[in-house]
Amino acid sequence: MAGNVLKIAISVFLCSISISSGAVTTPDSRGVNWDTVDHKIDTYQWAQNVHKQMVDNVNSTQKLFPEPPLGETGWWHEYYCEDDAVRLTFDPKKATKHKCPNCGRIYTGKPYDDVWRSAVHSKIASAICDSAALYRITGEEKYTTYPKHILLWYANNYNKFKSHGKHAGKGWIREQSLDEATNLVAMATAFWDISPTLNDDERNIIAQQLLIPDAIFIQKQTKSIHNINSWHNCAVGLTALATGNQELLEKAINGKFGLVQQIEKGIKDDGFWYEGSISYHFYTISSIEPLYIAAQAAGILPDEAQKFNLMYSALLDFSFDNGEFPANNDGWPGSKIQKQIPFYETAAYLWPEIYSQTLANLYNNSSSTRNSRQALFYGPEILPKSNNVTRTSRLFADSGIAILRAGNINACLKYGPYGGGHDHRDRLNLTVFANGQVIIPDLGTSGYGISLTKWYRSPAAHNMLLVDGKAQAPCGGYFIDWSNNNISAGVNKAYSNTDIKRNVTISTNELSDIVSAQSNEKHTYDLIYHIRGEVVNTNGTSDPIANKLSGNGYEYFNDSKQVKYNGYLEITYKIHNSNTILTLTCRSDKSFEVYTATCPDNPANKTLSVLILRATGTNHNWNNTLTINNE
């Protein structure tokens, strides 16, 4: 029924934007109230600052790049330093020299020059969006010159590009279907905003030679519930709305993998995007927002799409006490809620009764100022007075993630369902935050195109129990018990005929970590912790070992030593850049070996300490305590 109603609504809506006398006509609004935007700029300094950012972006980009570059484009994930996993610096004036901002190493040739061209297309896309929006805000037709010229250039040169890409679908102008889609979102948006100033021939050239062919190229690759396919829908849907293409609009919103299905099947009941990465959670929000807003403005947004609201609410309880998110799976480390406030400007527009207060609280609890285009286009003019919100522990039951809070300690335990290609296969991985920083981290990921990606995705890069040094099978774990200061979970499909359980309990300055493994076969069990600190004391003696430890990712362990102890192990670390002291006390009812090492942090120019507790047999139990003190 909902699908039929939507089809009728789309048909009625498209009557007002159908091709008339051979010319493409475009609806006036994509969901932005331009009069309100203009009023903000006239009234508020923060809005004037955003307006200036847009003007500066247009002027500088137009000067640097009067036309886009021809030639094959490259994958952003290859634009990273191989030595320390830091993204290279994009210099718009240096197409053939690409510098690491950390170590200074210069990279040349493929794939770096190709990525540079991709970055130019991205910068141009941003500028034509800003310029077209400035036209809608000011009514000054000078702001239509650059986007009109660029769109016509792409239309007239579209066939000079070629299908290419080997990582995530095929691109035409850009290097993969994902970036092709983000590029088309920008072009369709700019076309929509300057459409009133175009004549019939110009509209048709841009629509028929650029936007629609590119949308068809992208839509044919839309084959799953995934953040990439969500971007496909955004590009195809905005193109369809801007050009009046009913067939593309129906596929983008109500298709088998359209907007409605991405929301229904991709968002878990606790609000998390199924891929299990905070980075892809926000990236998916970015892909849904433009089409969601435009469809709502057109009156064709299905009721089922309201589930989108949950993606914003979930994150409010997911970050640690300093606002930093656990870098689960392919998540970028160091991401904080404070950097994501612009998303809540949009949420406050879509659901003001829920998120206006949230937005005010987020600004009040950070040093961030209103400086985003989301604030200018969608955010409330005046924020309500902030109030204090006390965050407590939370279980995200559908995603299988627990966040514990007590005193100065937070902990995150992941046990939930497998999330697909961006999952790190690390059930029962533990992340610990104490005294204002993450001290036992999930390293997340870096650019996928460098060799260090193998390390970040390896079993040995995670704080969990490994069996025989092997990778886990792609699987989910199971829930055991939960309270405000305790989570207990297990996994019995990660390794054949082996059941692993973990029970984490926290108090004001202490964390209890009980880990057990049961099997009917003999195995080597390695319980690994990665600590952002240096060993300062231990009750044992350390001796270097002659051979490297072996296993998936163990090759990245350096300075390996074996620790000889008596009865139980006590080892103390001084946490980097703080006065925090972490003491691990490790006990077991059976003997176990202890190894220490170092390994790359993320970025890799920093180093972590590694503690490995090794036991051999059919079963083993550890009862470990982590105590936090100050010097």
XYZ file of C-alpha atoms in Angstrom:
631
model
C 0.000 0.000 0.000
C 2.734 2.475 0.990
C 4.542 1.862 -2.299
C 1.383 2.531 -4.351
C 0.659 5.721 -2.412
C 4.223 6.854 -3.002
C 3.972 6.153 -6.735
C 0.801 8.249 -6.934
C 2.414 11.055 -4.937
C 5.467 11.033 -7.180
C 3.302 11.111 -10.300
C 1.287 14.072 -8.986
C 4.440 15.899 -7.951
C 6.136 15.343 -11.286
C 3.205 16.874 -13.118
C 4.534 20.189 -11.846
C 8.102 19.543 -13.019
C 7.607 17.536 -16.188
C 9.235 18.400 -19.468
C 7.266 21.162 -21.102
C 7.819 22.221 -24.718
C 11.003 20.160 -24.795
C 12.542 22.000 -21.825
C 13.404 20.754 -18.356
C 11.776 22.793 -15.609
C 12.762 22.501 -11.974
C 10.756 22.936 -8.745
C 11.604 26.073 -6.798
C 12.545 24.514 -3.484
C 14.796 21.592 -2.508
C 13.843 22.162 1.121
C 15.748 25.382 1.857
C 13.845 28.522 2.810
C 16.037 31.104 1.111
C 14.258 34.061 2.707
C 15.076 32.679 6.144
C 18.698 32.138 5.118
C 18.918 35.736 3.901
C 17.401 36.959 7.178
C 19.999 35.015 9.192
C 22.813 36.657 7.252
C 21.311 40.103 7.829
C 20.866 39.454 11.550
C 23.567 37.164 12.975
C 27.334 37.417 12.915
C 27.772 33.626 12.767
C 25.630 33.515 9.609
C 27.667 36.331 8.086
C 30.805 34.315 8.780
C 29.392 31.282 6.968
C 28.336 33.497 4.081
C 31.902 34.818 3.831
C 33.296 31.260 3.852
C 31.087 30.461 0.874
C 32.132 33.579 -1.032
C 35.818 32.894 -0.349
C 35.442 29.277 -1.467
C 33.879 30.346 -4.753
C 36.423 33.091 -5.461
C 39.502 31.011 -4.653
C 38.337 27.890 -6.492
C 37.235 29.802 -9.574
C 40.651 31.434 -9.722
C 42.555 28.172 -9.225
C 40.381 25.994 -11.447
C 38.514 27.831 -14.220
C 37.859 24.379 -15.704
C 38.041 20.808 -14.364
C 40.936 18.532 -15.343
C 40.554 15.731 -17.848
C 42.182 12.388 -17.143
C 41.653 9.391 -14.893
C 40.973 10.023 -11.219
C 42.323 8.119 -8.207
C 41.143 6.629 -4.953
C 41.415 8.843 -1.847
C 42.444 5.877 0.294
C 45.728 5.703 -1.603
C 46.587 9.307 -0.730
C 48.310 8.337 2.532
C 51.895 8.122 3.692
C 53.098 4.516 3.750
C 55.393 5.266 6.681
C 53.007 6.745 9.233
C 49.459 6.373 7.831
C 48.889 10.138 7.634
C 46.895 11.618 4.753
C 49.035 13.521 2.249
C 48.536 17.259 1.846
C 46.516 18.280 -1.199
C 48.202 21.329 -2.693
C 46.014 22.763 -5.474
C 49.088 24.264 -7.135
C 51.153 21.065 -7.163
C 49.599 18.408 -9.369
C 52.654 16.152 -9.343
C 54.138 16.522 -5.829
C 52.292 15.270 -2.779
C 53.780 15.801 0.678
C 53.246 13.977 3.957
C 52.530 16.676 6.572
C 54.179 14.577 9.273
C 57.461 13.220 7.896
C 57.796 15.417 4.808
C 58.135 12.543 2.337
C 57.210 13.519 -1.232
C 55.139 11.129 -3.376
C 54.925 11.407 -7.173
C 53.278 9.678 -10.117
C 50.428 7.165 -9.921
C 48.196 6.873 -7.971
C 48.928 10.217 -6.302
C 48.537 12.436 -9.392
C 45.241 10.675 -10.140
C 44.012 11.361 -6.603
C 45.022 15.008 -7.010
C 42.689 15.269 -10.023
C 39.928 13.655 -7.988
C 40.464 16.248 -5.252
C 40.178 19.030 -7.824
C 36.811 17.709 -9.005
C 35.691 17.595 -5.359
C 36.829 21.150 -4.703
C 35.072 22.403 -7.824
C 31.898 20.561 -6.813
C 31.938 22.298 -3.429
C 32.470 25.693 -5.033
C 29.685 25.439 -7.600
C 27.290 24.361 -4.827
C 28.266 27.403 -2.770
C 28.048 29.713 -5.757
C 24.599 28.472 -6.801
C 23.360 28.822 -3.219
C 24.753 32.365 -3.070
C 22.649 33.165 -6.117
C 19.512 31.902 -4.348
C 20.405 33.904 -1.245
C 21.358 37.187 -2.903
C 19.633 37.069 -6.278
C 22.894 38.236 -7.843
C 23.363 36.507 -11.181
C 27.157 36.864 -10.980
C 27.029 33.795 -8.777
C 25.549 31.731 -11.595
C 28.511 32.269 -13.944
C 30.895 29.684 -12.470
C 28.389 26.856 -11.838
C 26.803 27.379 -15.255
C 30.188 27.280 -16.984
C 31.319 24.201 -15.057
C 28.089 22.262 -15.597
C 28.140 22.989 -19.327
C 31.821 22.028 -19.450
C 31.093 18.662 -17.832
C 28.105 18.150 -20.155
C 30.155 18.896 -23.271
C 33.131 16.820 -22.109
C 31.297 13.970 -20.406
C 32.120 11.450 -23.141
C 35.836 12.248 -22.865
C 35.892 10.495 -19.505
C 35.888 6.717 -19.238
C 34.446 4.170 -16.840
C 37.144 3.124 -14.389
C 37.743 2.034 -10.805
C 38.545 -1.215 -9.003
C 37.623 -0.608 -5.377
C 33.953 0.269 -4.872
C 32.115 0.176 -8.150
C 32.943 2.112 -11.288
C 33.271 5.848 -11.664
C 33.102 7.985 -14.752
C 34.352 11.425 -13.797
C 35.458 10.229 -10.362
C 37.264 7.039 -9.340
C 34.444 4.838 -8.025
C 30.658 4.824 -7.927
C 30.655 6.295 -4.405
C 32.634 9.408 -5.351
C 30.823 9.609 -8.670
C 27.627 9.846 -6.620
C 28.885 12.504 -4.202
C 30.046 14.507 -7.211
C 26.646 14.170 -8.882
C 24.878 15.258 -5.673
C 26.811 18.521 -5.882
C 26.169 18.994 -9.606
C 22.447 18.248 -9.330
C 22.152 20.625 -6.364
C 23.958 23.433 -8.197
C 21.826 22.833 -11.299
C 18.678 22.963 -9.161
C 19.654 26.307 -7.607
C 20.676 28.117 -10.811
C 17.984 26.554 -12.976
C 15.836 29.725 -13.031
C 18.648 31.570 -14.848
C 19.233 28.921 -17.507
C 17.511 28.952 -20.875
C 15.794 25.842 -22.245
C 18.781 24.741 -24.310
C 21.173 25.058 -21.372
C 18.865 23.109 -19.071
C 18.463 20.333 -21.588
C 22.179 20.093 -22.377
C 23.100 19.818 -18.706
C 20.257 17.428 -17.924
C 20.497 15.168 -20.982
C 24.262 15.138 -21.537
C 25.464 15.136 -17.909
C 23.041 14.685 -15.011
C 20.708 11.993 -16.324
C 23.407 9.851 -18.034
C 25.504 9.998 -14.872
C 22.488 9.121 -12.715
C 21.673 6.117 -14.923
C 25.332 5.016 -14.786
C 25.238 5.169 -10.982
C 21.779 3.665 -10.519
C 22.720 0.542 -12.456
C 25.315 -0.141 -9.752
C 22.847 0.141 -6.859
C 22.626 -3.434 -5.651
C 22.666 -3.624 -1.845
C 21.926 -2.019 1.508
C 25.142 -0.108 2.071
C 26.446 3.413 2.639
C 27.699 3.517 -0.964
C 24.289 2.621 -2.358
C 22.682 5.198 -0.096
C 24.870 7.812 -1.800
C 23.779 6.377 -5.140
C 20.153 7.019 -4.198
C 20.894 10.571 -3.106
C 22.572 11.394 -6.416
C 19.911 9.683 -8.524
C 17.006 11.086 -6.505
C 18.215 14.690 -6.550
C 18.898 14.423 -10.276
C 15.420 13.012 -10.820
C 13.771 15.769 -8.784
C 15.795 18.484 -10.493
C 15.126 17.195 -14.014
C 11.664 15.663 -13.653
C 12.683 12.088 -14.408
C 9.939 9.929 -12.882
C 11.577 6.569 -13.543
C 14.787 7.536 -11.745
C 12.858 9.105 -8.863
C 10.854 5.948 -8.260
C 14.023 3.827 -8.179
C 15.864 6.233 -5.885
C 13.104 6.418 -3.287
C 11.042 3.261 -3.585
C 13.324 0.852 -5.420
C 14.553 -2.463 -4.086
C 17.600 -0.701 -2.625
C 16.138 2.800 -2.601
C 15.935 5.369 0.186
C 13.081 3.644 2.034
C 14.807 0.256 2.044
C 18.161 1.718 3.079
C 16.448 3.292 6.098
C 14.280 0.286 6.917
C 16.975 -2.378 6.603
C 20.197 -0.477 7.194
C 19.277 1.249 10.460
C 19.056 -1.020 13.458
C 16.292 -0.601 16.018
C 18.727 1.063 18.432
C 19.574 3.668 15.767
C 22.953 2.450 14.578
C 23.859 1.960 10.937
C 24.443 -1.777 10.521
C 28.073 -1.515 9.341
C 29.111 -0.814 12.925
C 31.486 2.092 12.283
C 30.881 5.556 13.699
C 32.521 7.022 10.594
C 30.167 5.220 8.223
C 27.240 6.039 10.489
C 27.805 9.766 9.939
C 28.717 9.224 6.293
C 25.392 7.478 5.746
C 23.546 10.317 7.489
C 25.253 12.656 4.998
C 23.937 10.558 2.121
C 20.356 10.423 3.372
C 19.876 14.045 4.456
C 19.743 15.875 1.073
C 17.280 13.494 -0.579
C 15.228 13.142 2.609
C 14.837 16.923 2.884
C 14.068 17.381 -0.814
C 11.509 14.555 -0.808
C 9.879 15.993 2.311
C 9.670 19.419 0.657
C 8.074 17.777 -2.376
C 5.505 16.012 -0.188
C 6.574 12.521 -1.317
C 8.424 11.273 1.752
C 6.947 7.955 2.980
C 6.078 7.529 6.658
C 8.496 4.611 6.952
C 11.385 6.999 6.428
C 10.836 8.552 9.871
C 13.090 5.826 11.292
C 15.941 8.007 10.054
C 15.450 10.051 13.231
C 17.035 7.247 15.285
C 20.425 7.705 13.632
C 20.866 11.028 15.429
C 19.625 9.990 18.861
C 21.818 6.870 19.079
C 25.057 8.818 18.959
C 24.308 11.019 21.946
C 25.032 8.162 24.352
C 27.757 6.449 22.356
C 30.699 8.783 22.893
C 33.046 8.714 25.868
C 32.944 11.496 28.443
C 35.222 13.775 26.394
C 33.000 13.364 23.323
C 35.312 10.915 21.527
C 33.716 7.922 19.854
C 35.099 4.381 19.963
C 36.756 3.751 16.593
C 34.976 0.439 15.983
C 35.595 -1.391 12.717
C 36.664 0.898 9.864
C 36.205 3.965 12.035
C 38.540 6.953 11.929
C 40.177 7.413 15.338
C 39.720 10.658 17.225
C 36.224 11.382 15.894
C 34.260 13.422 18.433
C 30.631 14.436 18.837
C 31.793 18.066 18.927
C 32.909 17.770 15.286
C 29.514 16.369 14.271
C 27.300 19.150 15.643
C 26.353 20.352 12.122
C 24.377 17.121 11.675
C 22.202 18.184 14.598
C 21.466 21.506 12.884
C 19.734 19.408 10.227
C 18.094 17.193 12.850
C 16.711 20.291 14.590
C 15.198 21.328 11.245
C 13.609 17.936 10.609
C 12.473 17.219 14.191
C 12.619 20.544 16.100
C 10.658 19.249 19.078
C 13.339 16.600 19.679
C 16.632 18.085 18.595
C 16.532 21.864 19.129
C 17.337 21.356 22.797
C 19.933 18.724 21.926
C 21.618 21.160 19.559
C 21.805 23.841 22.248
C 23.279 21.361 24.723
C 25.920 20.204 22.246
C 27.110 23.741 21.608
C 27.096 24.540 25.313
C 29.257 21.510 26.120
C 31.898 22.244 23.489
C 34.050 25.079 22.221
C 32.385 24.852 18.810
C 30.717 27.855 17.245
C 28.006 27.888 14.604
C 30.007 27.951 11.382
C 28.423 25.361 9.125
C 26.300 25.520 6.020
C 23.830 23.219 7.789
C 23.345 25.907 10.437
C 22.800 28.541 7.761
C 20.459 26.496 5.553
C 18.503 24.491 8.135
C 19.350 25.319 11.738
C 17.087 27.338 14.060
C 17.758 31.061 14.177
C 17.853 31.123 17.973
C 18.830 28.187 20.128
C 16.941 27.434 23.339
C 18.738 27.797 26.637
C 20.922 24.757 27.259
C 20.358 22.402 30.146
C 22.569 19.838 31.807
C 22.207 16.244 30.702
C 23.719 13.430 32.741
C 24.747 10.518 30.579
C 24.626 7.010 31.976
C 25.702 3.590 30.770
C 23.806 2.244 27.779
C 23.339 -1.069 26.053
C 22.771 -0.878 22.297
C 21.117 -4.276 22.225
C 20.433 -4.595 18.507
C 23.976 -3.558 17.575
C 25.566 -5.541 20.391
C 27.631 -2.727 21.890
C 27.745 -1.671 25.534
C 28.998 1.667 26.874
C 29.754 1.646 30.622
C 30.325 4.782 32.708
C 31.466 5.088 36.333
C 33.531 7.892 37.838
C 36.517 8.617 35.621
C 36.250 5.380 33.640
C 34.270 4.499 30.517
C 34.423 1.185 28.699
C 33.080 -0.092 25.382
C 32.553 -3.798 24.683
C 31.563 -4.961 21.211
C 29.901 -8.331 20.701
C 27.130 -7.758 18.145
C 26.316 -9.063 14.654
C 28.757 -9.080 11.772
C 28.607 -5.778 9.845
C 29.962 -6.701 6.435
C 33.098 -5.548 4.646
C 33.978 -2.752 7.067
C 33.819 -5.082 10.085
C 37.096 -6.005 11.810
C 35.941 -9.433 13.036
C 36.755 -8.549 16.628
C 33.947 -9.870 18.841
C 34.522 -9.082 22.538
C 36.965 -6.272 21.701
C 37.381 -3.879 24.650
C 38.092 -0.123 24.556
C 38.866 1.787 27.785
C 38.678 5.528 28.491
C 39.979 7.044 31.734
C 40.830 10.495 33.102
C 39.812 12.306 29.923
C 41.389 10.141 27.228
C 41.269 6.743 25.560
C 43.998 4.655 27.186
C 43.260 1.216 25.666
C 42.159 2.053 22.129
C 40.452 0.490 19.187
C 42.813 1.667 16.447
C 40.092 1.938 13.817
C 41.521 2.384 10.341
C 43.617 4.563 8.093
C 43.528 4.939 4.315
C 42.644 1.561 2.851
C 45.194 1.821 0.056
C 48.323 1.569 2.234
C 49.976 -1.519 3.662
C 49.327 -0.515 7.290
C 45.640 -1.223 6.706
C 46.575 -4.884 7.134
C 47.741 -4.063 10.664
C 44.713 -2.042 11.691
C 42.321 -4.752 10.535
C 44.338 -7.640 11.965
C 43.240 -9.642 15.018
C 46.422 -8.655 16.874
C 45.512 -4.949 16.640
C 42.495 -5.486 18.939
C 42.024 -5.909 22.669
C 40.565 -9.397 22.693
C 41.297 -13.098 23.020
C 42.877 -14.754 19.972
C 42.881 -18.504 19.389
C 46.055 -19.872 17.816
C 46.826 -16.372 16.525
C 44.103 -16.696 13.895
C 41.429 -14.337 12.609
C 37.852 -14.747 13.791
C 35.226 -16.056 11.425
C 32.752 -13.386 10.247
C 30.117 -13.803 12.930
C 28.239 -12.200 15.800
C 28.465 -12.883 19.506
C 25.767 -13.385 22.104
C 24.452 -11.412 25.051
C 24.675 -12.780 28.613
C 23.951 -10.035 31.133
C 23.929 -6.287 31.622
C 23.641 -3.615 34.310
C 24.737 0.005 34.622
C 28.295 -0.985 35.545
C 28.565 -4.443 33.992
C 28.375 -6.187 30.630
C 28.796 -9.884 30.000
C 28.806 -11.389 26.512
C 30.260 -14.273 24.552
C 31.088 -15.592 21.122
C 31.071 -19.267 20.090
C 31.301 -19.023 16.302
C 34.519 -17.025 15.965
C 36.688 -20.124 16.307
C 35.671 -23.737 15.717
C 34.399 -25.534 18.819
C 35.545 -22.707 21.099
C 33.370 -20.616 23.392
C 34.804 -17.309 24.651
C 33.171 -15.165 27.320
C 34.046 -11.723 28.663
C 32.667 -9.982 31.744
C 33.556 -6.316 32.259
C 32.659 -4.419 35.446
C 33.695 -0.838 36.208
C 33.740 1.360 39.294
C 35.096 4.855 39.979
C 38.755 3.993 39.362
C 38.809 0.285 38.588
C 37.844 -2.119 35.806
C 37.436 -5.854 36.282
C 38.027 -7.892 33.129
C 37.202 -11.601 33.374
C 37.913 -13.574 30.204
C 37.460 -17.302 29.656
C 37.868 -19.755 26.800
C 36.446 -23.276 26.610
C 37.174 -25.861 23.915
C 37.300 -29.612 23.466
C 40.629 -29.212 21.685
C 44.016 -27.888 22.760
C 44.743 -24.299 21.673
C 47.042 -21.385 22.308
C 45.044 -18.501 23.784
C 46.427 -14.939 23.593
C 44.631 -12.207 25.533
C 45.964 -8.912 24.160
C 45.827 -5.354 25.519
C 47.131 -2.247 23.720
C 48.035 0.583 26.097
C 48.788 4.217 25.256
C 51.636 4.395 27.730
C 55.045 3.109 28.793
C 55.861 0.339 31.256
C 57.283 1.904 34.434
C 57.154 -1.032 36.839
C 56.423 -4.753 37.066
C 56.705 -7.466 39.685
C 58.511 -9.666 37.159
C 61.703 -9.638 35.134
C 61.821 -9.024 31.379
C 64.098 -10.686 28.839
C 64.159 -10.056 25.071
C 63.036 -12.987 22.953
C 65.044 -14.156 19.965
C 62.175 -14.772 17.535
C 59.192 -12.652 16.656
C 55.793 -13.721 17.930
C 53.649 -15.175 15.156
C 50.036 -14.709 14.192
C 47.744 -12.427 12.173
C 49.239 -8.982 12.748
C 51.947 -10.176 15.164
C 54.584 -9.154 12.614
C 53.885 -5.555 13.663
C 54.963 -6.281 17.242
C 58.446 -4.928 18.002
C 60.817 -5.063 20.993
C 59.204 -8.296 22.173
C 60.144 -9.458 25.669
C 59.034 -12.285 27.906
C 58.150 -11.412 31.498
C 58.906 -13.931 34.234
C 56.695 -13.512 37.301
C 55.710 -15.438 40.418
C 52.056 -16.243 41.175
C 50.408 -13.277 39.531
C 51.471 -10.468 37.221
C 51.360 -6.795 38.191
C 52.483 -4.315 35.556
C 52.219 -0.532 35.686
C 52.059 1.965 32.819
C 52.478 5.737 32.696
C 49.873 6.947 30.206
C 51.202 9.245 27.492
C 50.708 13.015 27.881
C 49.050 12.737 31.298
C 49.645 12.021 34.954
C 47.532 8.860 34.771
C 48.954 5.601 36.053
C 47.399 2.331 34.877
C 48.136 -0.850 36.833
C 47.102 -4.230 35.423
C 46.908 -7.101 37.865
C 46.537 -10.416 36.035
C 45.551 -13.621 37.813
C 44.560 -17.081 36.655
C 43.948 -20.499 38.171
C 46.474 -21.940 35.702
C 49.929 -20.824 34.628
C 50.290 -18.480 31.686
C 53.102 -16.773 29.807
C 53.490 -13.003 29.556
C 54.966 -11.008 26.692
C 55.373 -7.277 26.192
C 55.994 -5.485 22.915
C 55.375 -2.249 21.061
C 53.288 -1.646 17.943
C 52.093 1.212 15.710
C 49.337 3.459 17.031
C 47.069 5.364 14.644
C 48.604 7.476 13.192
C 51.604 5.189 13.010
C 54.212 7.808 13.944
C 53.100 7.098 17.529
C 53.728 3.878 19.436
C 51.611 1.687 21.695
C 52.649 -0.741 24.395
C 51.349 -4.298 24.022
C 50.663 -6.836 26.762
C 50.069 -10.452 25.721
C 48.833 -13.054 28.200
C 49.346 -16.510 26.670
C 47.983 -19.869 27.831
C 47.925 -23.314 26.224
C 45.301 -25.995 26.812
C 41.657 -26.777 26.235
C 40.376 -24.013 28.512
C 41.618 -21.019 30.432
C 40.289 -18.227 32.669
C 41.804 -14.841 33.445
C 40.661 -12.533 36.234
C 42.311 -9.192 35.526
C 41.964 -5.831 37.236
C 42.824 -2.461 35.715
C 43.316 0.273 38.328
C 43.522 3.980 37.500
C 45.522 6.355 39.702
C 47.283 9.683 39.357
C 50.985 10.269 39.895
